[in-house]
XYZ file of C-alpha atoms in Angstrom:
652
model
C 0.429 14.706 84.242
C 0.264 18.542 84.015
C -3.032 20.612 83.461
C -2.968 24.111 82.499
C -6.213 25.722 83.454
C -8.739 28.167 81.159
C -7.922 31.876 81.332
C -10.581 34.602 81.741
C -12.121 36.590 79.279
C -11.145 40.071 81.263
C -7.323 38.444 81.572
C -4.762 38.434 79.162
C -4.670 34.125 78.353
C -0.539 32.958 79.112
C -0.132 29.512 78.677
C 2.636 27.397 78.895
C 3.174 23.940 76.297
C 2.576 20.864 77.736
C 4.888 18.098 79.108
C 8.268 20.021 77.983
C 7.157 23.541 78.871
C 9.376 24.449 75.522
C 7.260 27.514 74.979
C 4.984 29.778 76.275
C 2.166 31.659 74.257
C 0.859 34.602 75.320
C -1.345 37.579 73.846
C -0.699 40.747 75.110
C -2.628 44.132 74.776
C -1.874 45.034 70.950
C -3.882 41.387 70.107
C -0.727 39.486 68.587
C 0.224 35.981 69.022
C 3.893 35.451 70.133
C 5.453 32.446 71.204
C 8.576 32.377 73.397
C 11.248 30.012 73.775
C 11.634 28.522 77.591
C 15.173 27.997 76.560
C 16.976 29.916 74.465
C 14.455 33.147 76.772
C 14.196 34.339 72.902
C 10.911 35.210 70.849
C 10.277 32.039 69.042
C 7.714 33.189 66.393
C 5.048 36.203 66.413
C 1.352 36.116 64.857
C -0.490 39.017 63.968
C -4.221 37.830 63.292
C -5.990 39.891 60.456
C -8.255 41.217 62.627
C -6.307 41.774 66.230
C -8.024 44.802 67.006
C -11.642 43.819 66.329
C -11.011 40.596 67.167
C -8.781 39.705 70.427
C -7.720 36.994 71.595
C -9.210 35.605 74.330
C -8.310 32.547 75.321
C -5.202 30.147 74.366
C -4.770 26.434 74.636
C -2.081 24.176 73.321
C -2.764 20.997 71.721
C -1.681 17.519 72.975
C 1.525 16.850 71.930
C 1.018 13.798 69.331
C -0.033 13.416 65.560
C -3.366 13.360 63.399
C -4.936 9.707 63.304
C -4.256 8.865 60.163
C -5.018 5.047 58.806
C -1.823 4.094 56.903
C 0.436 6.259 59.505
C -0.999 4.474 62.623
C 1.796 1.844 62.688
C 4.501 4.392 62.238
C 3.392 6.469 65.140
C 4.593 4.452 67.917
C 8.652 4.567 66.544
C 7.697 8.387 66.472
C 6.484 9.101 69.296
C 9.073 10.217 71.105
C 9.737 12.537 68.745
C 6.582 13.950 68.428
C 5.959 14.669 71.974
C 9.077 16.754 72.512
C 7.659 19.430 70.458
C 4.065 20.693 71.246
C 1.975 21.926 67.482
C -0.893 23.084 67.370
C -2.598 25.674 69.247
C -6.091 27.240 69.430
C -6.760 30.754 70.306
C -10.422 31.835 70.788
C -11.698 35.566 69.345
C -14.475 38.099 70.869
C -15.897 37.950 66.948
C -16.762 33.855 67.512
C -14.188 32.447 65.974
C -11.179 30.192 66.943
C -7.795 30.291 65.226
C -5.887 27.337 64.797
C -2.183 28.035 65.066
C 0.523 25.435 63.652
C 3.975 26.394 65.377
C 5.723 23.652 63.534
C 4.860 25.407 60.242
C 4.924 29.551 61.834
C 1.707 29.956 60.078
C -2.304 29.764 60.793
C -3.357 26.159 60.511
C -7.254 26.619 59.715
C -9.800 29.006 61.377
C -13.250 27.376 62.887
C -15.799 29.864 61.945
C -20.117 29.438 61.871
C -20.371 27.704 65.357
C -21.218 30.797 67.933
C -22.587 33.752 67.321
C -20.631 35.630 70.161
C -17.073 35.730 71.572
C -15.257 32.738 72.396
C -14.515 31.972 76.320
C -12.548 29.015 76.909
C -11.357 26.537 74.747
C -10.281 22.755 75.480
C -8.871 20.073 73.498
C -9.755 16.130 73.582
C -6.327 14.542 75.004
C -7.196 11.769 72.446
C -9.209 12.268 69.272
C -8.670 15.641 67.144
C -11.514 17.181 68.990
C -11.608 20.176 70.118
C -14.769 22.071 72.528
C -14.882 26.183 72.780
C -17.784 27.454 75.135
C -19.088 30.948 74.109
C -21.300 34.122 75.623
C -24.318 32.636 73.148
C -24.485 29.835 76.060
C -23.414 26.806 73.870
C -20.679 24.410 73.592
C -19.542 23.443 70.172
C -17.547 20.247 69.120
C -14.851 20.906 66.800
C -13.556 17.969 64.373
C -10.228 19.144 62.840
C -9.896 16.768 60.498
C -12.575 18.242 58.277
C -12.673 22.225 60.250
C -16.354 21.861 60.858
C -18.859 21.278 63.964
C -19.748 18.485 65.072
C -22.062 18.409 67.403
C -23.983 21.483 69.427
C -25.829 22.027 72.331
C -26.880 24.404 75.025
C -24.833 24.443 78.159
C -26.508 26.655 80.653
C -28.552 29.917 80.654
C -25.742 32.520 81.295
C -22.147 32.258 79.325
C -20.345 29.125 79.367
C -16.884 31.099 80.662
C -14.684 27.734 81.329
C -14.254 24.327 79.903
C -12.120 21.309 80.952
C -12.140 18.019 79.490
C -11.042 15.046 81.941
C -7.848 12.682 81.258
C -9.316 9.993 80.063
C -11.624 11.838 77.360
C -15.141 10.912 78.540
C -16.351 13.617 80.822
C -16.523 17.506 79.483
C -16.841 20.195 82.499
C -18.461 22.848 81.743
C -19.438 26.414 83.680
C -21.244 29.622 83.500
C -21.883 30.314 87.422
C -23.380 26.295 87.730
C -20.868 23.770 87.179
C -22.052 21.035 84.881
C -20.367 17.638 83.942
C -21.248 16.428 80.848
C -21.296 12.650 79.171
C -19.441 13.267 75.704
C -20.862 9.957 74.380
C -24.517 11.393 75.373
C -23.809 14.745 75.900
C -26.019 14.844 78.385
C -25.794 15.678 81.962
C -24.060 13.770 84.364
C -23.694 15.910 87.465
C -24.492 19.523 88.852
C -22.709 21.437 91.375
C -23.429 24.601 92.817
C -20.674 26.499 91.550
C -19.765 30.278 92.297
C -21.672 33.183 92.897
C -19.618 34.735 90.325
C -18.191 33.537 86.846
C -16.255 30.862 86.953
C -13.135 31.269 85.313
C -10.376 28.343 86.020
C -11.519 24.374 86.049
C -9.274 21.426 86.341
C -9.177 18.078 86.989
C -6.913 16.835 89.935
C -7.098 13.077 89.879
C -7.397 10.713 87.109
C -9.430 7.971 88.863
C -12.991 6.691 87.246
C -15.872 8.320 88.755
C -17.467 5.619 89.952
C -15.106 5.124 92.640
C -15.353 8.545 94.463
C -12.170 9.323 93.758
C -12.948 12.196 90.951
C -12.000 15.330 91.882
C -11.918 18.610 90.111
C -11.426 21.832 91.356
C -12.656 25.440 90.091
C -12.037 29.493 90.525
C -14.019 32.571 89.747
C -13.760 35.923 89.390
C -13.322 38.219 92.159
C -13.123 34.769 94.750
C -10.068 34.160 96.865
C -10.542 30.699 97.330
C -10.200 27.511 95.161
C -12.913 25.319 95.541
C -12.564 21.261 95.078
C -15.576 19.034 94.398
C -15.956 15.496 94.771
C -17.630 13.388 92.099
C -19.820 10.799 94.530
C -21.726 7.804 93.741
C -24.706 8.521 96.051
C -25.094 12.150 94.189
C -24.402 13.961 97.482
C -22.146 16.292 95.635
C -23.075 19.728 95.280
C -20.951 21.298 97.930
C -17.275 21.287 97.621
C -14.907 19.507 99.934
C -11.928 21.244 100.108
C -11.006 24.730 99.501
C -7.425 26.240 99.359
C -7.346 29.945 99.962
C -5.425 32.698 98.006
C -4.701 36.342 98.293
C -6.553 37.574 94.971
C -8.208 35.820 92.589
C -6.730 32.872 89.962
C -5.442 34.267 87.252
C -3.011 30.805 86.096
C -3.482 27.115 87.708
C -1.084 24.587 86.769
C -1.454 20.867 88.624
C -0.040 17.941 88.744
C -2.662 14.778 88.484
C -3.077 12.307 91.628
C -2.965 8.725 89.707
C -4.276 6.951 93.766
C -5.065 7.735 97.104
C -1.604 7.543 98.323
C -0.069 10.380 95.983
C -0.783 13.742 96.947
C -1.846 17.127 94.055
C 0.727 19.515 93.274
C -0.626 22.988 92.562
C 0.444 25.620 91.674
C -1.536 28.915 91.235
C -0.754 32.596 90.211
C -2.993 35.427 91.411
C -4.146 38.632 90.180
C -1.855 40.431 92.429
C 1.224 38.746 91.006
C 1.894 36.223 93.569
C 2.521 32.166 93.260
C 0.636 29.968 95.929
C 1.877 26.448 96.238
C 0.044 23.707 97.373
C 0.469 19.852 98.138
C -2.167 17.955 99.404
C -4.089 14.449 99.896
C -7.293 13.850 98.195
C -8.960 11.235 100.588
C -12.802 12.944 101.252
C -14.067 16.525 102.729
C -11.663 18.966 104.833
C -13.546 21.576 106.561
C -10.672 24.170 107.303
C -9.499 26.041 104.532
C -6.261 25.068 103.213
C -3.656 27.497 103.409
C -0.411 27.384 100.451
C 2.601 25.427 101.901
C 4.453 28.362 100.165
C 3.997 31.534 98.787
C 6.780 33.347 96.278
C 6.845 36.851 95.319
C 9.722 38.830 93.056
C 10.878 42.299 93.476
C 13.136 44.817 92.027
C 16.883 45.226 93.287
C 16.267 48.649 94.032
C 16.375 50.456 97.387
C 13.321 50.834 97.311
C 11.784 47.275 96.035
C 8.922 47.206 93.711
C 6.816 43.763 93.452
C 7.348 42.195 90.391
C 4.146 40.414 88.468
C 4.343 36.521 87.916
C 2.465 35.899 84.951
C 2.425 32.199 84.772
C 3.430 29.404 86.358
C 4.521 25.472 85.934
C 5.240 22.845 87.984
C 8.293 20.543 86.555
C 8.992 16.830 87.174
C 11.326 17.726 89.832
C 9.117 18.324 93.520
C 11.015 22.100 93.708
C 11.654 23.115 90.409
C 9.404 25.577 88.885
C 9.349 27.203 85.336
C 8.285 30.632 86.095
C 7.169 33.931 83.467
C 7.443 37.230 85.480
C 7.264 40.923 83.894
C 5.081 42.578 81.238
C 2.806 40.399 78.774
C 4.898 42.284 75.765
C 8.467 41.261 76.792
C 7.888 38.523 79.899
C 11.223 37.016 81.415
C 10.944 33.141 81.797
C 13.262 31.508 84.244
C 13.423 28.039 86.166
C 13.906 28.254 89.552
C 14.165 26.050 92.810
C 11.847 26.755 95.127
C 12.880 25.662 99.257
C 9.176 24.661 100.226
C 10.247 24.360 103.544
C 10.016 28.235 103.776
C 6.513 29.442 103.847
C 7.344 33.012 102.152
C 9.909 33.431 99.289
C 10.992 36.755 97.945
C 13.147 36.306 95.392
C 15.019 39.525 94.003
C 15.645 40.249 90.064
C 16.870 42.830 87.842
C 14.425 42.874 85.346
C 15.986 45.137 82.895
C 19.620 43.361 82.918
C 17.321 40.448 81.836
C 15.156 42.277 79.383
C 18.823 43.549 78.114
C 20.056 40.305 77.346
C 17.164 38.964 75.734
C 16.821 41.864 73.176
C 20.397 41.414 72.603
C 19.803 37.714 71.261
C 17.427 39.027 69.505
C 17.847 40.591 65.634
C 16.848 44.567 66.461
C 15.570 46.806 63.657
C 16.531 49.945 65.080
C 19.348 51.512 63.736
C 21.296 53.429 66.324
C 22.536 57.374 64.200
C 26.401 57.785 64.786
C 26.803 61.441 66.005
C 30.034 63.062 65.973
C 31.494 65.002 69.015
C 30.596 68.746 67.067
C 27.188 68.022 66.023
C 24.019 68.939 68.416
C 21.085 67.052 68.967
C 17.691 68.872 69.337
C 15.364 67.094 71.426
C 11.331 67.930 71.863
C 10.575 68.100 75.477
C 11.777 69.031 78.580
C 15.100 70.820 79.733
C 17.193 67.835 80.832
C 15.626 64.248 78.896
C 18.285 63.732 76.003
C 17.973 61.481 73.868
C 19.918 57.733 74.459
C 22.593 58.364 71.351
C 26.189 57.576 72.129
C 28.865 59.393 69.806
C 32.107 57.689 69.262
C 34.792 60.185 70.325
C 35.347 62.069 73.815
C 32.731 64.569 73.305
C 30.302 62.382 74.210
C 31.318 62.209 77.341
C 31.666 65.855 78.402
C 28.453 66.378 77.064
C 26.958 63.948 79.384
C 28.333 65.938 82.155
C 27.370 69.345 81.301
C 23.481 67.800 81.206
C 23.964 66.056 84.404
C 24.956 69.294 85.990
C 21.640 71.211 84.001
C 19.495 68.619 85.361
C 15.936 70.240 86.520
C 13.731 68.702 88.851
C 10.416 68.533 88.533
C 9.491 71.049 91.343
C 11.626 73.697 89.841
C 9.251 72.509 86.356
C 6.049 73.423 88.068
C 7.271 76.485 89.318
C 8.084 77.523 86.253
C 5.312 76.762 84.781
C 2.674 79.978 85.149
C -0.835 78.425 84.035
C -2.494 81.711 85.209
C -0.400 84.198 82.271
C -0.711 84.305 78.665
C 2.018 84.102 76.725
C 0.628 86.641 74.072
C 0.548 89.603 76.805
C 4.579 88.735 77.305
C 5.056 88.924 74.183
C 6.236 85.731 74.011
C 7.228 84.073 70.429
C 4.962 81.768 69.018
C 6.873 78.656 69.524
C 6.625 78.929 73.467
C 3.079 77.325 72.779
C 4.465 74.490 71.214
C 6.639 74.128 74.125
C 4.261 74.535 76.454
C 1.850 71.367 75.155
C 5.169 69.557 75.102
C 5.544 70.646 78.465
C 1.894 69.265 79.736
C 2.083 66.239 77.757
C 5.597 65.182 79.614
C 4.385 66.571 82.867
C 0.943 64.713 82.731
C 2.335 61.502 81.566
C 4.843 61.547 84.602
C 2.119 62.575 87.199
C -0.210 59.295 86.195
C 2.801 57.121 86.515
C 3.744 58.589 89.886
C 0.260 59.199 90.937
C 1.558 62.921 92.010
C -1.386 65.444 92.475
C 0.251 68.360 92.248
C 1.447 67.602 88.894
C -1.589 66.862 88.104
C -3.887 69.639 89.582
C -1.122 71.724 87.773
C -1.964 70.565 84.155
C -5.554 69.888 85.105
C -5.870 73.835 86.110
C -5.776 74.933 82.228
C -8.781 76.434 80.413
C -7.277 77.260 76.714
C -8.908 74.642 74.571
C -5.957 74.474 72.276
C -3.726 73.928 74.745
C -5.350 70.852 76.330
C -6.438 69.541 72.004
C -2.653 69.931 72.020
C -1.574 68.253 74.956
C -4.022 65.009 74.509
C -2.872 64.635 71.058
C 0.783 64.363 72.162
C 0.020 61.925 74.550
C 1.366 57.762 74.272
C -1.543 55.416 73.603
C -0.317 53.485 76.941
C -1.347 56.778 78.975
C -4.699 57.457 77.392
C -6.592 54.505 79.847
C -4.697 56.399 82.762
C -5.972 59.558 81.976
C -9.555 58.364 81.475
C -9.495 56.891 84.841
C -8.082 60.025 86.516
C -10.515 61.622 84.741
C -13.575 59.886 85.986
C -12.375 60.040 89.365
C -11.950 63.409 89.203
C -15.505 64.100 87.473
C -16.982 62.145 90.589
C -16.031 64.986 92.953
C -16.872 68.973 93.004
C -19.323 70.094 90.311
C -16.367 73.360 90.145
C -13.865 70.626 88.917
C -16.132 68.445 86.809
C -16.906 71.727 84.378
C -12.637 71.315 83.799
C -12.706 67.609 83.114
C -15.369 67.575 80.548
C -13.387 69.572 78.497
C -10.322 67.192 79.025
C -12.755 63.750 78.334
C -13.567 65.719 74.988
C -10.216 66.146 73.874
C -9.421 62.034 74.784
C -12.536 61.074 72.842
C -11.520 63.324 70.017
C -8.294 62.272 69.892
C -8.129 58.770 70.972
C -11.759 57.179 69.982
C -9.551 54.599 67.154
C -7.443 53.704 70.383
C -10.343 52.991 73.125
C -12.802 51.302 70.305
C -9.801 48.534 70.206
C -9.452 47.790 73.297
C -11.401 44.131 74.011
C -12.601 45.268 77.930
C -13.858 48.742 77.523
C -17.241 48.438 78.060
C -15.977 47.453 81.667
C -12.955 50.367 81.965
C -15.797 52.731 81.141
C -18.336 51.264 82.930
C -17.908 53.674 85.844
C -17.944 57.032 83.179
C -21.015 55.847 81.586
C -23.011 55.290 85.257
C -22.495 58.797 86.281
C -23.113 60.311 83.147
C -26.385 58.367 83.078
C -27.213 59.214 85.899
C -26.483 63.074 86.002
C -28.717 62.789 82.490
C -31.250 61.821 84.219
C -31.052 64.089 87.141
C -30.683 66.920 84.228
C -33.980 66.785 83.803
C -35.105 66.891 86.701
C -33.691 69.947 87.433
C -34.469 71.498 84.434
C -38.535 71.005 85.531
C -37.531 72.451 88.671
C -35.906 75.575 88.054
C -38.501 76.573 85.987
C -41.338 76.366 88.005
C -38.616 78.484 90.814
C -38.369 80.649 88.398
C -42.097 81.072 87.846
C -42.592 81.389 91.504
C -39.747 83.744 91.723
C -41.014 86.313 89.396
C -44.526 86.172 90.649
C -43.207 86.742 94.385
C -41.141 89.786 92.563
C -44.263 91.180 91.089
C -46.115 90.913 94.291
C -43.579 93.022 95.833
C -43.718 95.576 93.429
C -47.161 96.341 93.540
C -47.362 96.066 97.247
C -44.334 99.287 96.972
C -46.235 101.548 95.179
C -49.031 104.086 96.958
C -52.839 104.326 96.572
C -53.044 107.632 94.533
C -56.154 110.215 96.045
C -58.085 110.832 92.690
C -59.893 113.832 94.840
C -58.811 116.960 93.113
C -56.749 119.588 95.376
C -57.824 122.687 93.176
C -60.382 123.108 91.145
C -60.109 126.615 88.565
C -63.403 127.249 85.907
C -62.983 129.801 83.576
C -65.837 131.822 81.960
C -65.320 133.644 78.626
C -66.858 137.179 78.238
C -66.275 139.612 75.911
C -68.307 142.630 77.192
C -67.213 142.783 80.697
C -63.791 141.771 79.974
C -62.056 144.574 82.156
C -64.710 144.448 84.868
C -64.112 140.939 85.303
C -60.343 140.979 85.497
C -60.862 143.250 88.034
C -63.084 140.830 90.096
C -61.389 137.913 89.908
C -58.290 137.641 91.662
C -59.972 138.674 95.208
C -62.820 136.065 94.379
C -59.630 133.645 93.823
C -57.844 134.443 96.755
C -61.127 134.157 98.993
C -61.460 130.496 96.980
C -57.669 129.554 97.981
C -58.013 130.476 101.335
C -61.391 128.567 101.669
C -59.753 125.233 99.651
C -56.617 125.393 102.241
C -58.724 125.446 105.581
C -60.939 122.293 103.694
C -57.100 120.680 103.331
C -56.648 121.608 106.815
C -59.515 119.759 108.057
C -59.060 116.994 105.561
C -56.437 115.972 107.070
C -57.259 116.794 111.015
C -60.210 113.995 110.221
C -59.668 110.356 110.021
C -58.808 107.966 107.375
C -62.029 107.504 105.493
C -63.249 110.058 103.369
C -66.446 111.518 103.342
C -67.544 112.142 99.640
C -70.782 113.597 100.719
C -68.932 116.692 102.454
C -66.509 117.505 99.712
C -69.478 117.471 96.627
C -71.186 119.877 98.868
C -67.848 122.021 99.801
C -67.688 121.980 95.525
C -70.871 123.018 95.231
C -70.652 126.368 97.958
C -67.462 127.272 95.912
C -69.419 126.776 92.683
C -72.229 128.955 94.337
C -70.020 131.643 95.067
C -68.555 131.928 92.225
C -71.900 132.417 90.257
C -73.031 135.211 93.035
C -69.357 136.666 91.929
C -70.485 136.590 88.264
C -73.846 137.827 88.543
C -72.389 141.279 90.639
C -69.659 141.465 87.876
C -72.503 141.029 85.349
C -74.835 143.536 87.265
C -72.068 146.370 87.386
């Protein structure tokens, strides 16, 4: 018996049907449903939910493959069984909004929706191999039991103080597990506790049963996975309750992202696992159950996939499933929007596997199965095709005659690289001074928008510094708003890294983060992780906020010390000024004597300046203080004279 374990909610769920592995559901990053067929390596059918933006998918599970209990049908089911279990029906898809879709592949259409049981996003999902019951686990901390029959809840209850983030149910229907970062089993008769384990120190997101054995007989095993944990953890269900430590852990290069296992029914038969990891690589394991193991165990085999090229680029696995043959395996490599499904055989013997595909000859012959709405314009040999962009990138259209052909040359031979692109690229002169038309501007977004989307594929920093190095607001508006939506998350991230560095180069990536957010907002509010793509952005902003202020108290009170240390400074510069006159002149009005005293004067003044510039003279022989007694007395001999003066003008 095969087990197909939960998804997590930061993972895109890929699930293959049980038993015949027929199809394989997956929801990829634009939020639709679509199954493919294992067989024919077509699209089978394709579900867009009402609301696939707001609402995501989360989390996938198929149903058991069987029909509804039905009273007048029960005898009837039996002769139909086989028939029934070659096809797998119904599957449930959990949402972020709390809901879970109910998908019927047998009629291409959405079965029922379960609404009104959480009041956050979905997790996990799990159906009852028996009854039509079915158990989601939510970020509200509850588990809620579906009944299909009649779309409602049936029962509810809390599970555990953080998120429930993973749910299996065991084979025979009687035990529910159940985990947050504590791993709980749970009586479904009760629904009450039946055992605790210690768990993860992270959130758990895989959990499976490996053996099918009672619990009572300490043969119950389960094992679990979590996020950012390279090891797989096993846990034994004991009698004496000594239990809360695992006893066997199997050990992984990056964390589970798909488990698939095959059941141990006794002692004597050993569990077949088989898990894909975050970095795209399949672990295989095999081993007996029989009571603790305190080495790690390491996978009897590890398989990666790679390019043909000369250079070989690793090639995601997205799922994985073990067949009924020991060394077949049906595996789903590729992107989550067009995946390539396969069966291959698998020597064990080998510890490492590399196997070697061309992905696109395979994408190739899948889209040519399938019925293409794009019409392909036939161009004639004369005609000319204009093309926004780049000198070089033409356009894939294939004319019928010979023309075709030459023109194919004469672009080969015009091919520019991109180093000749930069250089002739000149970010530091305007176009307007050249006198340059007005559709080089045009160009020259186009230019930025190819030239940045090929520098965050290839990671180039020249390319980028090169774009990044603009100031002209509508160039970089320009350039955003040409961008592909798969390039905006890129750019954000380049961005933040960036903004993390010189304060120089932060003041040019603000205005680039502006344009995204401008431009993009619709785009990023869809996506269902972007509180954790922007976590980083949103931590340094915070933080520089609050640092803001700080700084703002500070350079004001520098800049109140400043300008009273400025002040200082000036008035220390400037002089004492010596208020003590240096001449003093008194003039006396008389009409009578008018000649007599013009006469008088000027030898009275020049005895009075020779007598003030011997009192400068010794003024400044003496020393520093001043003696204010000496000078009123000076004053007062000059003021004598000058009376004794008046008088014998007077007198005459």
């Amino acid at each position: 018996m095969a087990a197909d374990g939960g998804s997590s909610p930061l993972q895109l769920p890929c699930v293959f049907s049980p038993k015949s592995r027929q199809y394989l559901a997956l929801c990829a990053q634009d939020g639709r449903l679509r199954v493919w067929n294992t067989d024919s390596k077509t699209l089978h059918q394709e579900y867009v939910p009402s609301a696939h933006l707001s609402a995501t998918c989360v989390c996938i599970a198929w149903g058991p493959c069987r029909t509804v209990k039905e009273g007048p049908q029960r005898k009837k089911r039996k002769s139909e069984a086989v028939q029934v279990e070659e096809k797998a029906d119904l599957l449930a898809m959990g949402t972020a909004a709390g809901t879970v879709l109910i998908y019927s592949t047998a009629k291409g259409a959405l079965h029922c929706t379960l609404d009104g049981g959480h009041s956050a996003g979905v997790n996990c999902v799990q159906w009852h191999p028996e009854d039509s019951l079915l158990y989601s686990g939510s970020d509200d901390t509850n588990i809620v039991e579906w009944d299909l029959q009649t779309g409602k809840t049936r029962s509810k209850w809390k599970a555990d103080r953080a998120s429930v983030t993973s749910l299996c149910v065991s084979p025979d229907g009687k035990l529910l597990l159940s985990a947050g970062q504590i791993i709980k089993m749970w009586d479904l008769e009760t629904k009450e506790v039946y055992r605790k384990f210690t768990g993860h120190s992270t959130a758990v997101t895989t959990l499976c049963f490996a053996t099918t054995r009672p619990p009572d007989s300490n043969g119950l095993y389960f094992l679990s996975g979590a996020a950012h944990d390279r090891l797989l953890s096993v846990w034994q269900v004991r009698e004496d309750r000594k239990d809360k430590n695992s006893v066997v852990s199997f050990t992984l290069t990056d964390e589970p992202q798909h488990v698939d296992l095959v059941t141990s029914n006794s002692k004597e038969e050993a569990v077949r696992l088989a898990v894909v990891c975050k970095d795209g690589q399949l672990h295989l394991f095999e081993h007996f159950l029989n009571g603790p193991c305190k080495k790690p165990m390491s996978p009897s085999c590890t398989v990666q996939m790679s390019d043909t090229k000369d250079s070989p680029v690793p090639i995601p696995l997205l799922a994985a499933a073990l067949r009924a043959d020991t060394r077949t395996v049906q595996l789903a490599y590729g992107n989550h929007l067009q995946p390539v499904m396969e069966k291959v055989e698998i020597n064990t013997a080998e510890r490492h596997v590399c196997l070697t595909r061309d992905v696109q000859t395979s994408l190739s012959l899948s889209i040519e199965t399938a019925v293409s709405k794009v019409k392909t314009p036939i161009v004639n040999a004369k005609s000319k095709v204009l093309v926004p962009g780049l000198p070089g990138h033409q356009a894939p259209i294939k004319g019928i005659s010979q023309g075709s052909e030459k023109r194919k040359k004469d672009t080969d031979t015009k091919e520019v690289s991109i180093a000749e692109r930069l250089g002739e690229i000149d970010l530091s002169s305007v176009s307007a001074e050249k006198g340059a038309p007005k559709g080089t501007a045009s160009l020259q977004t186009d230019n930025f928008a190819v030239l940045l989307v090929q520098g965050l594929e290839s990671r180039d920093a020249n390319i980028l510094n090169k774009v990044f190095q603009t100031r002209k607001d509508m160039v970089i508006k320009k350039t955003v708003a040409r961008l592909p939506l798969p390039a905006v998350l890129p750019l954000v991230q380049e961005l933040t890294n960036r903004l993390q560095g010189h304060p120089f180069t932060a003041v040019l990536m603000v205005r680039w983060l502006k344009a995204v957010l401008m431009h993009h907002t619709s785009y990023l509010a869809s996506l269902p992780d972007l509180v954790t793509q922007l976590g980083v952005l949103y931590h340094m902003i915070e933080s520089r906020v609050k640092i803001f202020h700080k700084l703002t108290k500070l350079h004001g009170k520098l800049y109140l010390l400043m300008t009273q240390v400025a002040t200082n400074d000036s008035t220390n510069t400037v002089t004492d000024v010596d208020h003590t006159a240096k001449l003093v002149y008194e003039e006396e009005s008389s009409d009578e004597d008018e000649a007599s005293g013009d006469e008088g004067l000027p030898d009275n003044d020049s005895d009075n300046w020779e007598e003030e510039a011997m009192e400068d003279d010794k003024e400044e022989q003496a020393d520093e203080e001043d003696d204010d007694p000496d000078s009123k007395t000076d004053s007062k001999a000059n003021g004598e004279e000058d009376m004794e003066h008046g008088n014998e003008s007077e007198e005459e």
